[in-house]
Coordinates of C-alpha atoms and ligand atoms in Angstrom, one line a residue:
X1015 CA 63.4 36.5 22.8
X1016 CA 66.5 34.4 23.4
X1017 CA 66.9 36.0 26.8
X1018 CA 63.5 34.6 27.8
X1019 CA 64.6 31.1 26.7
X1020 CA 67.9 31.4 28.5
X1021 CA 66.1 32.5 31.6
X1022 CA 63.9 29.4 31.5
X1023 CA 66.9 27.2 30.7
X1024 CA 64.9 24.1 29.7
X1025 CA 65.9 22.0 26.7
X1026 CA 63.4 19.8 25.0
X1027 CA 63.4 17.5 21.9
X1028 CA 60.3 18.9 20.2
X1029 CA 61.0 20.3 16.7
X1030 CA 58.1 20.2 14.3
X1031 CA 60.5 20.4 11.3
X1032 CA 62.1 17.1 12.3
X1033 CA 60.2 14.3 10.4
X1034 CA 61.1 11.8 13.2
X1035 CA 59.2 14.1 15.6
X1036 CA 56.2 14.6 13.4
X1037 CA 55.9 10.8 12.6
X1038 CA 55.8 10.0 16.4
X1039 CA 55.0 13.3 18.2
X1040 CA 53.4 12.0 21.4
X1041 CA 56.5 11.3 23.5
X1042 CA 57.8 14.8 22.6
X1043 CA 54.5 16.3 23.6
X1044 CA 54.6 14.5 26.9
X1045 CA 58.1 15.9 27.5
X1046 CA 56.9 19.4 26.7
X1047 CA 54.0 19.1 29.1
X1048 CA 56.2 17.8 31.9
X1049 CA 59.2 20.1 31.4
X1050 CA 58.1 23.2 29.5
X1051 CA 54.4 23.6 28.7
X1052 CA 55.1 27.0 27.1
X1053 CA 58.3 26.5 25.1
X1054 CA 60.2 28.6 22.6
X1055 CA 61.0 26.7 19.4
X1056 CA 63.9 28.1 17.5
X1057 CA 63.2 26.5 14.2
X1058 CA 59.7 27.9 14.0
X1059 CA 60.5 31.2 15.8
X1060 CA 57.5 30.8 18.0
X1061 CA 56.2 29.3 21.3
X1062 CA 54.5 25.9 21.5
X1063 CA 51.7 25.4 24.0
X1064 CA 51.0 21.9 25.1
X1065 CA 48.6 21.8 28.1
X1066 CA 44.8 21.5 27.5
X1067 CA 43.9 24.4 29.8
X1068 CA 46.3 26.8 28.0
X1069 CA 45.3 25.8 24.5
X1070 CA 41.6 26.2 25.5
X1071 CA 42.2 29.7 27.0
X1072 CA 44.1 30.9 24.0
X1073 CA 41.7 29.6 21.4
X1074 CA 38.8 31.4 23.2
X1075 CA 40.8 34.7 23.4
X1076 CA 40.9 36.0 19.9
X1077 CA 41.6 39.6 21.1
X1078 CA 45.1 38.8 22.3
X1079 CA 45.7 35.7 20.2
X1080 CA 44.8 36.6 16.7
X1081 CA 44.1 34.3 13.7
X1082 CA 44.9 37.1 11.1
X1083 CA 48.2 35.6 10.1
X1084 CA 47.1 32.0 10.0
X1085 CA 46.4 31.8 6.3
X1086 CA 49.3 34.0 5.1
X1087 CA 51.6 31.9 7.4
X1088 CA 50.3 28.6 6.0
X1089 CA 50.1 29.5 2.3
X1090 CA 52.5 32.4 1.8
X1091 CA 52.6 33.5 -1.8
X1092 CA 50.6 30.4 -2.9
X1093 CA 47.3 31.7 -1.5
X1094 CA 44.9 31.4 -4.5
X1095 CA 42.8 34.4 -3.3
X1096 CA 45.3 36.7 -1.6
X1097 CA 43.2 39.9 -1.9
X1098 CA 40.8 38.8 0.9
X1099 CA 41.3 36.7 4.0
X1100 CA 39.1 33.6 4.5
X1101 CA 37.2 33.4 7.7
X1102 CA 39.7 31.0 9.4
X1103 CA 42.1 34.0 9.2
X1104 CA 39.6 36.7 10.4
X1105 CA 39.3 37.9 14.0
X1106 CA 36.0 38.8 15.7
X1107 CA 33.9 40.8 15.0
X1108 CA 34.7 40.6 11.2
X1109 CA 34.8 36.8 11.4
X1110 CA 31.2 36.7 12.4
X1111 CA 29.7 37.9 9.1
X1112 CA 31.0 35.0 7.0
X1113 CA 30.7 32.5 9.8
X1114 CA 27.0 33.2 10.3
X1115 CA 26.4 32.7 6.7
X1116 CA 28.4 29.5 6.5
X1117 CA 26.7 28.2 9.7
X1118 CA 23.3 28.4 7.9
X1119 CA 24.6 25.9 5.3
X1120 CA 26.1 23.6 7.9
X1121 CA 23.3 23.2 10.5
X1122 CA 22.7 19.5 11.3
X1123 CA 19.3 19.5 9.6
X1124 CA 20.9 20.5 6.2
X1125 CA 24.0 18.3 6.6
X1126 CA 21.7 15.4 7.8
X1127 CA 19.9 15.6 4.5
X1128 CA 23.1 14.4 2.8
X1129 CA 23.1 11.1 4.7
X1130 CA 21.8 8.9 1.9
X1131 CA 24.2 10.4 -0.6
X1132 CA 27.1 9.9 1.7
X1133 CA 26.3 6.2 2.0
X1134 CA 25.9 6.0 -1.8
X1135 CA 29.3 7.6 -2.3
X1136 CA 30.9 5.0 0.1
X1137 CA 29.2 2.1 -1.7
X1138 CA 30.2 3.4 -5.1
X1139 CA 33.8 3.6 -4.1
X1140 CA 33.7 0.1 -2.8
X1141 CA 32.1 -1.1 -6.1
X1142 CA 34.9 0.6 -7.9
X1143 CA 37.5 -1.2 -5.8
X1144 CA 35.8 -4.6 -6.5
X1145 CA 35.6 -3.8 -10.2
X1146 CA 39.3 -3.0 -10.3
X1147 CA 40.7 -5.6 -7.9
X1148 CA 38.2 -8.5 -7.6
X1149 CA 36.7 -9.9 -4.4
X1150 CA 39.9 -10.0 -2.5
X1151 CA 43.4 -8.7 -2.7
X1152 CA 45.7 -5.8 -1.6
X1153 CA 45.1 -2.1 -2.1
X1154 CA 46.3 1.2 -0.8
X1155 CA 43.4 2.2 1.4
X1156 CA 44.4 5.9 1.2
X1157 CA 44.3 6.2 -2.6
X1158 CA 41.5 3.8 -3.3
X1159 CA 39.1 4.9 -0.6
X1160 CA 40.0 7.5 2.1
X1161 CA 41.4 10.2 -0.2
X1162 CA 38.4 9.9 -2.6
X1163 CA 35.5 9.7 -0.2
X1164 CA 35.6 13.1 1.6
X1165 CA 36.5 15.0 -1.6
X1166 CA 33.4 13.4 -3.3
X1167 CA 31.2 14.4 -0.4
X1168 CA 32.5 18.0 -0.2
X1169 CA 32.3 18.4 -4.0
X1170 CA 28.6 17.5 -3.7
X1171 CA 28.1 19.9 -0.8
X1172 CA 29.8 22.9 -2.5
X1173 CA 28.3 22.1 -5.9
X1174 CA 31.4 21.4 -8.0
X1175 CA 32.2 18.7 -10.6
X1176 CA 32.5 15.3 -9.0
X1177 CA 34.4 14.0 -12.1
X1178 CA 37.3 16.2 -11.2
X1179 CA 37.6 15.0 -7.6
X1180 CA 41.1 13.6 -8.1
X1181 CA 42.3 16.9 -9.4
X1182 CA 40.7 18.7 -6.4
X1183 CA 42.5 16.3 -4.0
X1184 CA 45.9 17.1 -5.7
X1185 CA 45.2 20.8 -5.5
X1186 CA 44.3 20.7 -1.8
X1187 CA 47.4 18.5 -1.1
X1188 CA 49.6 21.0 -2.9
X1189 CA 48.2 24.0 -1.2
X1190 CA 48.5 22.5 2.3
X1191 CA 52.1 21.5 1.5
X1192 CA 52.9 25.2 0.9
X1193 CA 53.3 25.2 4.7
X1194 CA 56.6 23.4 4.3
X1195 CA 57.6 25.7 1.3
X1196 CA 60.9 26.8 2.9
X1197 CA 62.2 23.2 2.5
X1198 CA 61.2 22.7 -1.2
X1199 CA 63.2 23.1 -4.4
X1200 CA 62.0 25.0 -7.6
X1201 CA 60.2 21.9 -9.1
X1202 CA 57.9 21.3 -6.2
X1203 CA 57.2 25.0 -5.8
X1204 CA 56.2 25.2 -9.4
X1205 CA 53.7 22.4 -8.9
X1206 CA 52.2 24.2 -5.9
X1207 CA 52.0 27.4 -7.9
X1208 CA 50.2 25.6 -10.7
X1209 CA 47.7 24.1 -8.3
X1210 CA 47.0 27.5 -6.7
X1211 CA 46.3 29.0 -10.1
X1212 CA 44.2 26.0 -11.2
X1213 CA 42.0 26.1 -8.1
X1214 CA 41.3 29.8 -8.5
X1215 CA 40.6 29.5 -12.3
X1216 CA 38.2 26.6 -11.6
X1217 CA 36.3 28.4 -8.9
X1218 CA 36.1 31.6 -11.0
X1219 CA 34.4 29.6 -13.8
X1220 CA 32.0 28.0 -11.3
X1221 CA 31.2 31.4 -9.8
X1222 CA 30.4 32.9 -13.2
X1223 CA 28.3 29.9 -14.2
X1224 CA 26.2 30.1 -10.9
X1225 CA 25.9 33.8 -11.2
X1226 CA 24.3 33.4 -14.6
X1227 CA 22.3 30.3 -13.7
X1228 CA 21.9 29.6 -9.9
X1229 CA 21.6 25.9 -8.8
X1230 CA 20.6 24.3 -5.4
X1231 CA 24.2 24.3 -4.1
X1232 CA 26.4 26.2 -1.7
X1233 CA 28.1 28.4 -4.2
X1234 CA 24.8 29.7 -5.5
X1235 CA 23.7 30.1 -1.9
X1236 CA 26.8 32.1 -1.0
X1237 CA 26.3 34.4 -4.1
X1238 CA 22.6 35.0 -3.2
X1239 CA 23.0 35.3 0.6
X1240 CA 22.7 38.6 2.4
X1241 CA 23.9 39.3 6.0
X1242 CA 22.6 42.5 7.4
X1243 CA 21.9 43.8 3.9
X1244 CA 25.5 43.1 2.8
X1245 CA 26.4 40.5 0.1
X1246 CA 29.6 38.6 -0.1
X1247 CA 32.0 39.9 -2.8
X1248 CA 33.2 37.5 -5.6
X1249 CA 36.6 37.1 -3.8
X1250 CA 34.8 36.2 -0.6
X1251 CA 32.7 33.6 -2.3
X1252 CA 35.8 32.1 -4.0
X1253 CA 37.6 32.1 -0.7
X1254 CA 34.8 30.4 1.2
X1255 CA 34.4 27.7 -1.3
X1256 CA 38.2 27.0 -1.4
X1257 CA 38.3 27.0 2.4
X1258 CA 35.5 24.4 2.6
X1259 CA 37.3 22.3 0.0
X1260 CA 40.6 22.5 1.9
X1261 CA 39.0 22.1 5.4
X1262 CA 36.8 19.3 4.3
X1263 CA 39.1 17.1 2.3
X1264 CA 42.4 16.4 4.0
X1265 CA 41.0 16.2 7.6
X1266 CA 38.4 13.5 7.1
X1267 CA 40.7 11.6 4.7
X1268 CA 43.2 11.5 7.5
X1269 CA 40.7 10.5 10.2
X1270 CA 39.8 7.4 8.1
X1271 CA 43.4 6.5 7.5
X1272 CA 44.4 7.1 11.1
X1273 CA 41.5 4.9 12.3
X1274 CA 42.4 1.9 10.2
X1275 CA 46.1 2.3 10.9
X1276 CA 45.4 2.1 14.7
X1277 CA 42.6 -0.5 14.6
X1278 CA 45.2 -3.1 13.6
X1279 CA 46.8 -2.7 17.0
X1280 CA 43.5 -2.7 18.9
X1281 CA 41.7 -5.9 17.9
X1282 CA 39.3 -5.6 20.8
X1283 CA 38.0 -2.3 19.5
X1284 CA 37.9 -3.6 15.9
X1285 CA 35.9 -6.7 16.9
X1286 CA 33.5 -4.6 19.0
X1287 CA 32.6 -2.2 16.2
X1288 CA 32.4 -5.0 13.6
X1289 CA 29.9 -6.8 15.9
X1290 CA 27.9 -3.7 16.8
X1291 CA 28.0 -0.7 14.4
X1292 CA 26.3 1.4 17.0
X1293 CA 29.7 1.5 18.8
X1294 CA 31.4 3.3 15.8
X1295 CA 30.7 6.9 16.9
X1296 CA 32.0 6.3 20.4
X1297 CA 35.2 4.6 19.0
X1298 CA 35.7 7.5 16.6
X1299 CA 35.5 10.1 19.4
X1300 CA 38.4 8.3 21.1
X1301 CA 40.3 8.0 17.8
X1302 CA 39.9 11.8 17.3
X1303 CA 41.4 12.3 20.8
X1304 CA 44.1 9.6 20.6
X1305 CA 45.4 10.7 17.2
X1306 CA 43.6 13.7 15.6
X1307 CA 44.1 14.8 12.0
X1308 CA 44.9 18.4 13.0
X1309 CA 47.9 18.6 15.3
X1310 CA 48.6 22.3 15.5
X1311 CA 46.9 25.7 15.1
X1312 CA 48.6 29.1 14.7
X1313 CA 47.9 32.3 16.5
X1314 CA 49.8 35.6 16.8
X1315 CA 49.9 37.8 19.9
X1316 CA 48.4 41.3 19.5
X1317 CA 50.0 42.7 22.6
X1318 CA 52.7 41.6 25.2
X1319 CA 51.2 38.9 27.3
X1320 CA 51.9 36.0 29.6
X1321 CA 51.0 32.3 29.6
X1322 CA 51.8 30.1 32.6
X1323 CA 54.2 32.8 33.8
X1324 CA 56.1 32.9 30.6
X1325 CA 56.3 36.3 28.9
X1326 CA 55.3 36.4 25.2
X1327 CA 55.9 39.7 23.4
X1328 CA 53.5 41.3 21.0
X1329 CA 53.4 39.9 17.4
X1330 CA 54.8 36.5 18.3
X1331 CA 53.8 33.2 16.7
X1332 CA 52.1 30.9 19.2
X1333 CA 51.5 27.3 18.1
X1334 CA 48.8 25.3 19.9
X1335 CA 49.4 21.6 20.0
X1336 CA 45.9 20.1 19.8
X1337 CA 47.4 16.6 19.8
X1338 CA 49.2 17.3 23.0
X1339 CA 46.1 18.9 24.7
X1340 CA 44.3 15.7 23.8
X1341 CA 46.9 13.6 25.7
X1342 CA 47.1 15.9 28.7
X1343 CA 47.1 13.8 31.8
X1344 CA 45.4 16.6 33.7
X1345 CA 42.5 16.5 31.3
X1346 CA 42.1 12.7 30.5
X1347 CA 42.7 9.7 32.7
X1348 CA 45.2 7.2 31.3
X1349 CA 45.7 9.8 28.6
X1350 CA 48.3 7.9 26.5
X1351 CA 46.1 4.8 26.1
X1352 CA 43.5 4.2 23.4
X1353 CA 40.3 3.1 25.2
X1354 CA 37.7 2.7 22.5
X1355 CA 34.7 2.9 24.9
X1356 CA 35.9 5.7 27.2
X1357 CA 33.6 8.3 25.4
X1358 CA 35.9 11.3 26.0
X1359 CA 34.4 14.7 26.4
X1360 CA 36.0 18.0 25.5
X1361 CA 38.4 16.7 22.9
X1362 CA 40.4 19.5 21.4
X1363 CA 40.5 17.9 17.9
X1364 CA 38.1 20.4 16.3
X1365 CA 39.5 23.5 18.1
X1366 CA 37.5 25.7 20.5
X1367 CA 36.0 29.2 20.5
X1368 CA 34.9 31.3 17.5
X1369 CA 36.7 29.2 14.9
X1370 CA 35.5 25.8 16.2
X1371 CA 35.4 23.5 13.2
X1372 CA 32.4 24.3 10.9
X1373 CA 32.5 20.7 9.5
X1374 CA 32.6 18.7 12.8
X1375 CA 29.1 17.4 12.4
X1376 CA 29.6 16.6 8.7
X1377 CA 33.0 14.8 9.2
X1378 CA 31.6 12.7 12.1
X1379 CA 28.7 11.7 9.9
X1380 CA 31.1 10.9 7.0
X1381 CA 33.4 8.8 9.1
X1382 CA 30.5 6.8 10.6
X1383 CA 29.0 6.2 7.2
X1384 CA 32.4 5.1 5.8
X1385 CA 33.1 2.7 8.6
X1386 CA 29.7 1.2 8.6
X1387 CA 29.7 0.6 4.9
X1388 CA 33.3 -0.7 4.8
X1389 CA 32.6 -3.2 7.6
X1390 CA 29.3 -4.3 6.0
X1391 CA 30.9 -4.9 2.6
X1392 CA 34.3 -6.3 3.6
X1393 CA 34.8 -9.3 5.9
X1394 CA 38.5 -8.4 6.0
X1395 CA 40.2 -5.0 5.8
X1396 CA 43.5 -5.0 7.6
X1397 CA 46.7 -3.0 7.2
X1398 CA 49.5 -5.4 6.0
X1399 CA 52.6 -3.5 7.1
X1400 CA 54.0 -3.2 10.6
X1401 CA 54.9 0.5 10.4
X1402 CA 52.9 3.3 9.0
X1403 CA 54.5 6.0 6.9
X1404 CA 53.0 9.2 8.3
X1405 CA 52.7 12.5 6.4
X1406 CA 55.6 14.8 7.2
X1407 CA 53.4 17.8 7.8
X1408 CA 53.5 19.1 11.4
X1409 CA 50.0 20.6 10.8
X1410 CA 48.0 17.7 9.3
X1411 CA 48.5 14.2 10.6
X1412 CA 47.6 11.0 8.6
X1413 CA 49.2 8.1 6.8
X1414 CA 50.7 8.9 3.4
X1415 CA 49.7 5.4 2.2
X1416 CA 48.1 2.4 4.0
X1417 CA 48.5 -0.9 2.2
X1418 CA 45.6 -3.2 3.3
X1419 CA 44.4 -6.7 2.6
X1420 CA 40.7 -6.8 1.8
X1421 CA 38.1 -9.5 1.3
X1422 CA 34.5 -9.0 0.2
X1423 CA 31.9 -10.5 2.5
Ligands
HEM1499 C1 38.0 15.1 11.2 C2 37.8 16.1 10.4 C3 38.1 17.5 10.8 C4 39.0 18.1 11.7 C5 39.8 17.3 12.7 C6 38.9 19.5 11.6 C7 39.6 20.4 12.5 C8 39.4 21.7 12.5 C9 40.0 22.6 13.4 C10 41.0 22.2 14.5 C11 39.5 23.9 13.2 C12 39.9 25.2 14.0 C13 40.7 26.2 13.2 C14 41.2 27.3 14.1 O1 40.7 27.5 15.2 O2 42.0 28.2 13.6 C15 38.7 23.8 12.0 C16 38.0 24.9 11.4 C17 37.3 24.8 10.3 N1 36.9 23.6 9.6 FE1 37.4 21.7 10.2 N2 38.0 19.8 10.6 C18 37.5 18.7 10.1 C19 36.6 18.6 9.1 C20 36.0 19.6 8.4 C21 35.1 19.5 7.3 C22 34.5 18.2 6.8 C23 34.8 20.8 6.9 C24 33.9 21.3 5.8 C25 33.4 20.7 4.8 C26 35.6 21.7 7.7 C27 35.6 23.1 7.6 C28 36.2 23.9 8.5 C29 36.1 25.4 8.4 C30 35.4 26.2 7.3 C31 36.8 25.9 9.5 C32 37.0 27.4 9.8 C33 36.0 27.8 10.8 C34 36.1 29.3 11.1 O3 37.2 29.9 10.9 O4 35.2 29.8 11.7 N3 36.3 21.0 8.6 N4 38.6 22.5 11.6

């Protein structure tokens, strides 16, 4: 492997394990695209891919670029259901069985039926803020709103206990942070292990309860569903429910945090959506492109291959930089600028190919409802600090906290 690198002889500053890089990744991505679009990263023992075309080609070629090691790589020994792989870690054709089933539950007509509940959830959280803090003041937007809103919606969709949403959020945070496990001490690892066990125990209880007495929710639906005469096993149902919780919580939470963090620096965009809520979806598309909640996806090569003339041996980690693809100057004009009304097409933020995000429709709907409700109820909602503290994950991007000043209309 090192020979390949020596042969190319290019040095770049990108290292996903360096918190300075992950908090401000875009200049490093630009350097990669310009100097080494297919680059070996020693700390990760894998190649990073930074151009839109290459990311797209790899995501649509599951035969050579497999997802099978995605989940094991991310969660390691902290996978709550290690005996079966969730669909995000299955390659075609096996992936199709579960995906078809999940698709049925996520068609726009079914997700659209949640619309009123989603607005109610946003209004309820705002009522809670006003009850706790009065009609104006300072709050942490992340922990008072954006972290609670998607977990409440997803709990509703899956059919789990809303009262435990703060616990769910902590479990999901802990599981996702298992990606950085190599850098943690025993105390933090013990917390992650506890969350992994709790999430499994909780979903086992829900499974047994729904088996005995089905309800009108996704878990009951998964238990009852048949695809080509086959049912999902108990572990497959647990896995799917946990995947939906993980997939649906952190991402949309981060999208909302990212949006308010950047709107502070784009008063023209903020004023435009305040004045005309119909512009919110267009602004959100550009936000997803400009600074998306998922920065990187993992694949592993199933055979020796080549990308942009660089040889990549079999069974090598390949990291796809979605955030960089979204800033590729060959794919988007003036790609480093946030232009709220540009209406970008072909953003890479939800992936591409067979694993394209199952929740893209739901998350866009949630973010639109949250913004509309927040702008209707608050005449002021503005970050108070100059600099944002970003999460140190190289995988999920979002503010750790976001102090804001608010005022009720
Ligand atoms: C802004 C919000 C979101 C972003 C940026 C996002 C991003 C992504 C990306 C990039 C993938 C592709 C993974 C891959 O190719 O390996 C993905 C897959 C997935 N997402 Fe999302 N996601 C979001 C919201 C949601 C929500 C709300 C849910 C569910 C409630 C969800 C559930 C899933 C699932 C189940 C998959 C796996 C699909 C499969 O393997 O076929 N996501 N998401």
